[in-house]
Short mmCIF file of C-alpha atoms in Angstrom, two decimals:
data_model
loop_
_atom_site.label_atom_id
_atom_site.label_comp_id
_atom_site.label_asym_id
_atom_site.label_seq_id
_atom_site.Cartn_x
_atom_site.Cartn_y
_atom_site.Cartn_z
CA MET A 1500 -6.10 12.56 -9.39
CA VAL A 1501 -5.90 14.75 -12.70
CA THR A 1502 -2.35 14.10 -13.86
CA SER A 1503 -1.93 17.01 -16.02
CA GLN A 1504 -3.03 20.31 -16.99
CA ASN A 1505 -1.83 20.11 -20.65
CA THR A 1506 -4.53 18.08 -22.38
CA LYS A 1507 -2.63 17.75 -25.59
CA GLU A 1508 0.36 15.84 -23.72
CA VAL A 1509 1.25 12.19 -24.85
CA TRP A 1510 3.56 10.10 -23.12
CA GLU A 1511 4.84 7.39 -25.27
CA LYS A 1512 7.47 4.63 -25.91
CA SER A 1513 8.39 2.54 -28.76
CA GLU A 1514 10.70 -0.08 -29.85
CA ASP A 1515 10.91 -3.08 -32.43
CA GLY A 1516 7.59 -3.12 -33.65
CA CYS A 1517 5.84 -2.27 -30.22
CA TYR A 1518 4.32 1.07 -29.61
CA VAL A 1519 2.87 2.04 -26.12
CA ALA A 1520 1.37 5.47 -24.93
CA LEU A 1521 -0.55 7.29 -22.41
CA THR A 1522 -2.73 10.26 -23.43
CA HIS A 1523 -5.54 12.74 -22.21
CA ASP A 1524 -6.92 12.99 -25.70
CA TYR A 1525 -9.63 10.98 -27.42
CA LEU A 1526 -8.32 7.69 -28.84
CA ASN A 1527 -8.18 7.35 -32.48
CA VAL A 1528 -8.64 3.67 -33.65
CA GLN A 1529 -7.43 4.35 -37.13
CA ASP A 1530 -4.00 5.91 -36.05
CA THR A 1531 -3.48 2.85 -33.60
CA MET A 1532 -4.26 0.26 -36.12
CA ASP A 1533 -1.88 1.86 -38.68
CA ARG A 1534 0.85 1.62 -36.10
CA VAL A 1535 0.79 -1.93 -36.41
CA ARG A 1536 0.14 -2.39 -40.22
CA ASP A 1537 2.69 -4.70 -41.99
CA PRO A 1538 3.18 -6.09 -45.33
CA GLY A 1539 3.67 -9.50 -43.49
CA ALA A 1540 0.69 -9.49 -41.61
CA GLY A 1541 -2.43 -11.25 -42.62
CA ALA A 1542 -4.61 -9.93 -39.53
CA ILE A 1543 -4.96 -7.14 -37.58
CA VAL A 1544 -6.99 -7.45 -34.24
CA ILE A 1545 -8.03 -4.39 -32.44
CA PHE A 1546 -9.79 -4.02 -29.06
CA ALA A 1547 -11.44 -1.17 -27.86
CA GLY A 1548 -12.16 -0.85 -23.95
CA THR A 1549 -15.11 1.60 -23.36
CA THR A 1550 -16.41 3.08 -20.30
CA ARG A 1551 -19.48 1.42 -19.15
CA ASP A 1552 -22.38 3.29 -17.54
CA ASN A 1553 -22.68 0.98 -14.51
CA PHE A 1554 -20.77 -1.17 -12.14
CA ASP A 1555 -22.46 -4.06 -10.76
CA GLY A 1556 -25.81 -2.30 -11.54
CA LYS A 1557 -25.06 1.01 -10.04
CA PRO A 1558 -25.05 3.93 -12.66
CA VAL A 1559 -21.56 5.39 -13.33
CA LYS A 1560 -21.44 9.12 -14.13
CA GLU A 1561 -17.82 9.06 -15.57
CA LEU A 1562 -14.37 7.40 -15.08
CA GLN A 1563 -11.20 9.00 -14.15
CA TYR A 1564 -7.83 7.58 -14.86
CA SER A 1565 -4.83 8.45 -13.04
CA SER A 1566 -1.21 6.67 -13.90
CA TYR A 1567 2.30 7.12 -12.92
CA GLN A 1568 3.18 7.68 -16.44
CA PRO A 1569 6.95 6.72 -16.77
CA ARG A 1570 6.42 3.70 -14.96
CA ALA A 1571 3.45 2.84 -16.72
CA LEU A 1572 5.08 3.28 -19.91
CA ARG A 1573 7.90 0.79 -18.96
CA SER A 1574 5.26 -1.92 -17.95
CA MET A 1575 3.43 -1.46 -20.88
CA LEU A 1576 6.49 -2.01 -23.11
CA ALA A 1577 7.67 -4.99 -21.09
CA ILE A 1578 3.96 -6.41 -21.86
CA ALA A 1579 4.26 -5.65 -25.49
CA GLN A 1580 7.75 -7.01 -26.11
CA ALA A 1581 6.90 -10.34 -24.30
CA LEU A 1582 3.70 -10.75 -26.34
CA ARG A 1583 5.34 -9.91 -29.59
CA THR A 1584 7.97 -12.39 -29.09
CA LYS A 1585 5.70 -15.17 -27.63
CA HIS A 1586 3.25 -14.72 -30.65
CA GLY A 1587 5.47 -13.92 -33.13
CA LEU A 1588 3.75 -10.62 -33.81
CA LYS A 1589 4.49 -8.06 -36.63
CA GLY A 1590 3.37 -5.30 -34.30
CA ILE A 1591 1.63 -4.34 -31.18
CA ALA A 1592 0.52 -1.04 -29.93
CA MET A 1593 -1.50 -0.14 -26.71
CA ILE A 1594 -2.61 3.24 -25.84
CA HIS A 1595 -4.47 4.22 -22.59
CA ARG A 1596 -6.58 7.32 -21.97
CA LEU A 1597 -6.20 9.29 -18.98
CA GLY A 1598 -8.26 11.84 -16.92
CA THR A 1599 -11.90 12.03 -17.10
CA VAL A 1600 -13.30 9.38 -19.76
CA PRO A 1601 -17.03 10.02 -20.29
CA ILE A 1602 -19.37 7.05 -20.48
CA GLY A 1603 -19.36 5.32 -24.05
CA GLU A 1604 -15.89 6.48 -25.15
CA GLU A 1605 -12.59 4.31 -25.38
CA SER A 1606 -10.39 4.16 -22.51
CA ILE A 1607 -7.91 1.77 -23.87
CA LEU A 1608 -6.98 0.66 -27.36
CA ILE A 1609 -5.00 -2.53 -28.28
CA ALA A 1610 -3.90 -3.31 -31.78
CA VAL A 1611 -1.82 -6.34 -32.92
CA SER A 1612 -0.79 -7.71 -36.39
CA SER A 1613 0.54 -11.08 -37.02
CA PRO A 1614 1.03 -13.34 -40.05
CA HIS A 1615 -2.00 -15.39 -39.17
CA ARG A 1616 -5.30 -14.55 -37.32
CA GLN A 1617 -5.19 -17.02 -34.40
CA ALA A 1618 -2.09 -15.45 -33.11
CA ALA A 1619 -3.39 -11.80 -33.20
CA TRP A 1620 -6.60 -13.09 -31.54
CA ARG A 1621 -4.75 -14.55 -28.65
CA ALA A 1622 -2.13 -11.87 -28.30
CA GLY A 1623 -4.78 -9.05 -28.32
CA GLU A 1624 -6.74 -10.76 -25.37
CA GLU A 1625 -3.62 -11.52 -23.51
CA ALA A 1626 -2.35 -8.05 -23.94
CA LEU A 1627 -5.53 -6.56 -22.39
CA GLU A 1628 -5.39 -9.02 -19.52
CA GLU A 1629 -1.87 -7.97 -18.47
CA CYS A 1630 -2.55 -4.19 -19.09
CA LYS A 1631 -5.26 -4.39 -16.56
CA ALA A 1632 -3.36 -6.49 -14.10
CA GLY A 1633 0.02 -4.86 -14.28
CA VAL A 1634 0.04 -1.39 -15.55
CA GLU A 1635 0.35 1.54 -13.26
CA VAL A 1636 -2.84 3.10 -14.03
CA TRP A 1637 -5.69 3.59 -11.39
CA LYS A 1638 -9.45 3.80 -12.21
CA ARG A 1639 -11.81 5.91 -10.42
CA GLU A 1640 -15.63 5.50 -10.82
CA GLU A 1641 -17.85 8.67 -9.98
CA PHE A 1642 -21.32 7.10 -9.30
CA GLU A 1643 -24.50 9.06 -9.72
CA GLY A 1644 -25.16 10.81 -6.28
CA GLU A 1645 -22.51 8.96 -4.24
CA GLU A 1646 -18.70 9.32 -3.42
CA GLY A 1647 -16.32 8.02 -6.13
CA VAL A 1648 -14.70 4.56 -5.63
CA TRP A 1649 -10.88 4.01 -6.43
CA ARG A 1650 -10.24 0.70 -8.20
CA ALA A 1651 -7.47 -0.99 -9.52
CA ASN A 1652 -7.62 -0.72 -13.20
CA ARG A 1653 -9.41 -4.28 -13.89
CA ASP A 1654 -12.81 -5.58 -13.68
CA GLY A 1655 -13.44 -7.51 -10.50
CA ALA A 1656 -15.25 -8.13 -7.17
CA VAL A 1657 -17.04 -5.45 -5.56
CA GLY A 1658 -14.96 -4.02 -2.57
CA GLN A 1659 -16.88 -4.15 0.70
CA ARG A 1660 -17.38 -0.67 2.15
CA GLU A 1661 -16.69 -0.29 6.03
CA GLU A 1662 -17.25 3.27 7.20
CA GLU A 1663 -14.71 4.11 10.15
CA MET B 923 1.38 12.37 -11.90
CA ALA B 924 2.98 14.03 -14.91
CA SER B 925 6.04 15.10 -13.09
CA ALA B 926 6.52 16.84 -9.57
CA PRO B 927 8.61 19.85 -9.01
CA LYS B 928 12.21 19.26 -8.24
CA PRO B 929 12.71 18.74 -4.69
CA PRO B 930 14.59 21.52 -2.47
CA ALA B 931 18.01 20.60 -1.93
CA GLY B 932 18.38 17.87 0.54
CA HIS B 933 15.23 16.34 -0.22
CA PHE B 934 13.60 13.61 -2.52
CA ASN B 935 10.25 13.59 -3.89
CA ILE B 936 7.59 10.81 -2.97
CA LEU B 937 4.60 10.49 -5.28
CA TYR B 938 1.01 9.18 -3.93
CA PHE B 939 -1.17 7.31 -6.15
CA ALA B 940 -4.84 6.40 -5.91
CA SER B 941 -5.59 5.26 -2.32
CA ALA B 942 -2.27 6.64 -1.02
CA SER B 943 -3.15 9.96 -2.48
CA SER B 944 -6.63 9.82 -0.87
CA PHE B 945 -5.05 9.27 2.56
CA THR B 946 -2.52 11.95 2.32
CA GLY B 947 -4.64 14.45 0.67
CA LYS B 948 -1.33 15.00 -1.86
CA ASP B 949 -0.09 13.66 -4.81
CA HIS B 950 3.45 14.47 -4.14
CA GLU B 951 5.76 16.06 -1.41
CA ALA B 952 9.45 16.48 -0.69
CA LEU B 953 11.02 14.72 2.38
CA PRO B 954 14.31 15.11 3.81
CA ALA B 955 17.00 13.20 2.27
CA MET B 956 19.27 10.40 3.46
CA LEU B 957 16.45 8.24 4.88
CA PRO B 958 17.03 4.54 4.91
CA LEU B 959 14.44 2.80 2.79
CA ARG B 960 13.62 0.56 5.71
CA ASN B 961 12.40 3.66 7.77
CA LEU B 962 9.99 5.00 5.11
CA PHE B 963 6.87 3.62 6.36
CA ALA B 964 7.61 4.68 9.81
CA GLU B 965 8.24 8.25 8.77
CA LEU B 966 5.27 8.37 6.73
CA GLU B 967 3.30 6.59 9.59
CA SER B 968 4.50 9.49 11.94
CA ARG B 969 3.19 12.16 9.35
CA TYR B 970 -0.03 10.19 8.50
CA PRO B 971 -0.99 8.24 11.58
CA GLY B 972 -2.96 5.02 10.31
CA ILE B 973 -1.51 5.05 6.67
CA LYS B 974 0.72 2.09 7.43
CA ALA B 975 -1.99 -0.32 8.13
CA LYS B 976 -4.63 0.94 5.88
CA VAL B 977 -2.72 1.77 2.89
CA LEU B 978 1.25 1.11 2.97
CA ASP B 979 1.20 -2.68 3.77
CA SER B 980 -0.38 -3.49 0.92
CA CYS B 981 1.65 -0.95 -1.56
CA LEU B 982 4.51 -1.52 -3.52
CA VAL B 983 7.12 0.96 -3.60
CA THR B 984 9.32 2.22 -6.35
CA VAL B 985 12.73 4.29 -6.23
CA ASN B 986 13.62 6.07 -9.54
CA LEU B 987 11.00 3.62 -11.12
CA ASP B 988 12.52 0.52 -9.95
CA TYR B 989 10.47 -1.68 -7.61
CA VAL B 990 12.21 -2.19 -4.35
CA ASP B 991 11.65 -4.36 -1.04
CA VAL B 992 10.42 -2.45 1.85
CA SER B 993 9.18 -5.54 3.76
CA GLY B 994 11.53 -4.53 6.96
CA GLU B 995 12.57 -7.96 7.09
CA GLU B 996 16.11 -9.34 7.19
CA GLY B 997 17.81 -9.23 3.89
CA SER B 998 15.31 -6.38 2.82
CA ASP B 999 16.73 -3.46 0.83
CA ASP B 1000 19.46 -1.54 2.70
CA THR B 1001 18.97 1.29 0.14
CA VAL B 1002 19.33 4.92 1.65
CA LEU B 1003 16.86 7.32 -0.08
CA GLN B 1004 19.19 10.24 -1.53
CA GLU B 1005 18.77 13.96 -2.56
CA ALA B 1006 16.53 14.14 -5.54
CA ASP B 1007 15.42 10.48 -5.69
CA GLU B 1008 11.78 9.97 -7.16
CA VAL B 1009 10.04 7.58 -4.67
CA ALA B 1010 6.43 6.22 -5.51
CA ILE B 1011 3.84 4.63 -3.55
CA ILE B 1012 2.29 2.10 -5.90
CA PRO B 1013 -1.14 0.67 -4.47
CA PRO B 1014 -1.34 -2.94 -5.84
CA GLU B 1015 -3.87 -4.49 -8.28
CA ARG B 1016 -6.80 -6.02 -6.44
CA LEU B 1017 -7.06 -3.36 -3.90
CA PHE B 1018 -9.99 -1.37 -3.85
CA LEU B 1019 -10.42 1.51 -1.83
CA CYS B 1020 -13.18 4.09 -1.04
CA THR B 1021 -12.98 7.52 -0.38
CA ILE B 1022 -15.30 10.49 -0.11
CA PRO B 1023 -14.02 13.01 -2.59
CA PRO B 1024 -13.94 16.86 -2.28
CA GLN B 1025 -17.02 18.45 -3.62
CA ASN B 1026 -17.22 18.82 -7.31
CA GLY B 1027 -14.00 17.82 -8.38
CA PRO B 1028 -10.93 15.49 -8.25
CA PRO B 1029 -9.34 14.25 -5.11
CA ALA B 1030 -7.62 16.93 -3.29
CA THR B 1031 -4.24 17.91 -4.26
CA SER B 1032 -3.70 21.06 -2.55
CA GLU B 1033 -1.44 20.90 0.58
CA GLU B 1034 -4.13 23.07 2.55
CA SER B 1035 -6.80 20.59 1.84
CA PRO B 1036 -7.79 18.33 4.69
CA PRO B 1037 -7.30 14.69 3.78
CA PRO B 1038 -10.49 13.21 2.44
CA ARG B 1039 -12.30 10.69 4.94
CA MET B 1040 -10.92 7.38 4.64
CA LEU B 1041 -13.21 4.32 4.59
CA LEU B 1042 -11.93 1.29 3.93
CA VAL B 1043 -9.59 -1.20 2.49
CA VAL B 1044 -10.24 -4.53 1.00
CA THR B 1045 -9.01 -7.68 -0.38
CA ALA B 1046 -7.06 -9.92 -1.99
CA LYS B 1047 -3.39 -9.00 -2.73
CA SER B 1048 -1.34 -9.54 -5.71
CA THR B 1049 2.19 -10.99 -5.01
CA ASP B 1050 5.01 -8.85 -5.53
CA ALA B 1051 6.25 -11.98 -7.74
CA GLU B 1052 3.53 -11.63 -10.03
CA HIS B 1053 4.07 -7.85 -10.44
CA GLN B 1054 7.81 -8.04 -10.80
CA ALA B 1055 7.20 -10.83 -13.60
CA LYS B 1056 5.43 -8.01 -15.67
CA ASP B 1057 8.33 -5.78 -15.27
#
């Protein structure tokens, strides 16, 4: 499902050092990093999730992401706020791309800043895992020469296919 | 789903995502209002035979962005869906669903399109508790 005709549209929410967004545009690493920049930070960790050209060895042509935007933003903000508190972060930004994402491009960026690097490393990883498990974004993989497959937006086991 | 058009008077909107969208062939529609939430799945089953077992039983539901209990068991939500409410069918994490998409494009969204052929459903469910914990 393509969620919007307007390719410049961005859905975003921010609060107290937390920024979350969904967009159909190309993701900009520098912009995302700058959102968490803070004079009290000794580290910024940034994670970029990119679209892989295969799933379980099968060639993937492209990926499409769809979302329930207002609901997904609420979930993303809740994750960001919880991690900011838990790890004492200075800032956290999470932005997910929607629509068609060509192979090799970023589908998600996560940036976190903290006074010391250990907390930033940990928070960055947790943020990604929580996002994949609990945000209302769905991924569809288009395989070369095959039907597409909807997946929850996380890596995981291959679904068994049973034709009716 | 960026935003569905405002539903006609006396109706609420229901949004379908991922597997629910594939099954119904729609990403949203308007249904007549004042429908008890506990009757929602039965109403959808009457419109889309087979949807309950194949899709809905593993889905979560939101009403105006809040997750609600549609288990149908005693003590479940006695909400009545009102005019202009926004209901959404949320396929769970860890649920994979396969469809055959229309030729040369994204999944069908127009009401005229026949629903794509459904294939299967699978696997491990995440619990509501796990999901709500993220809320």
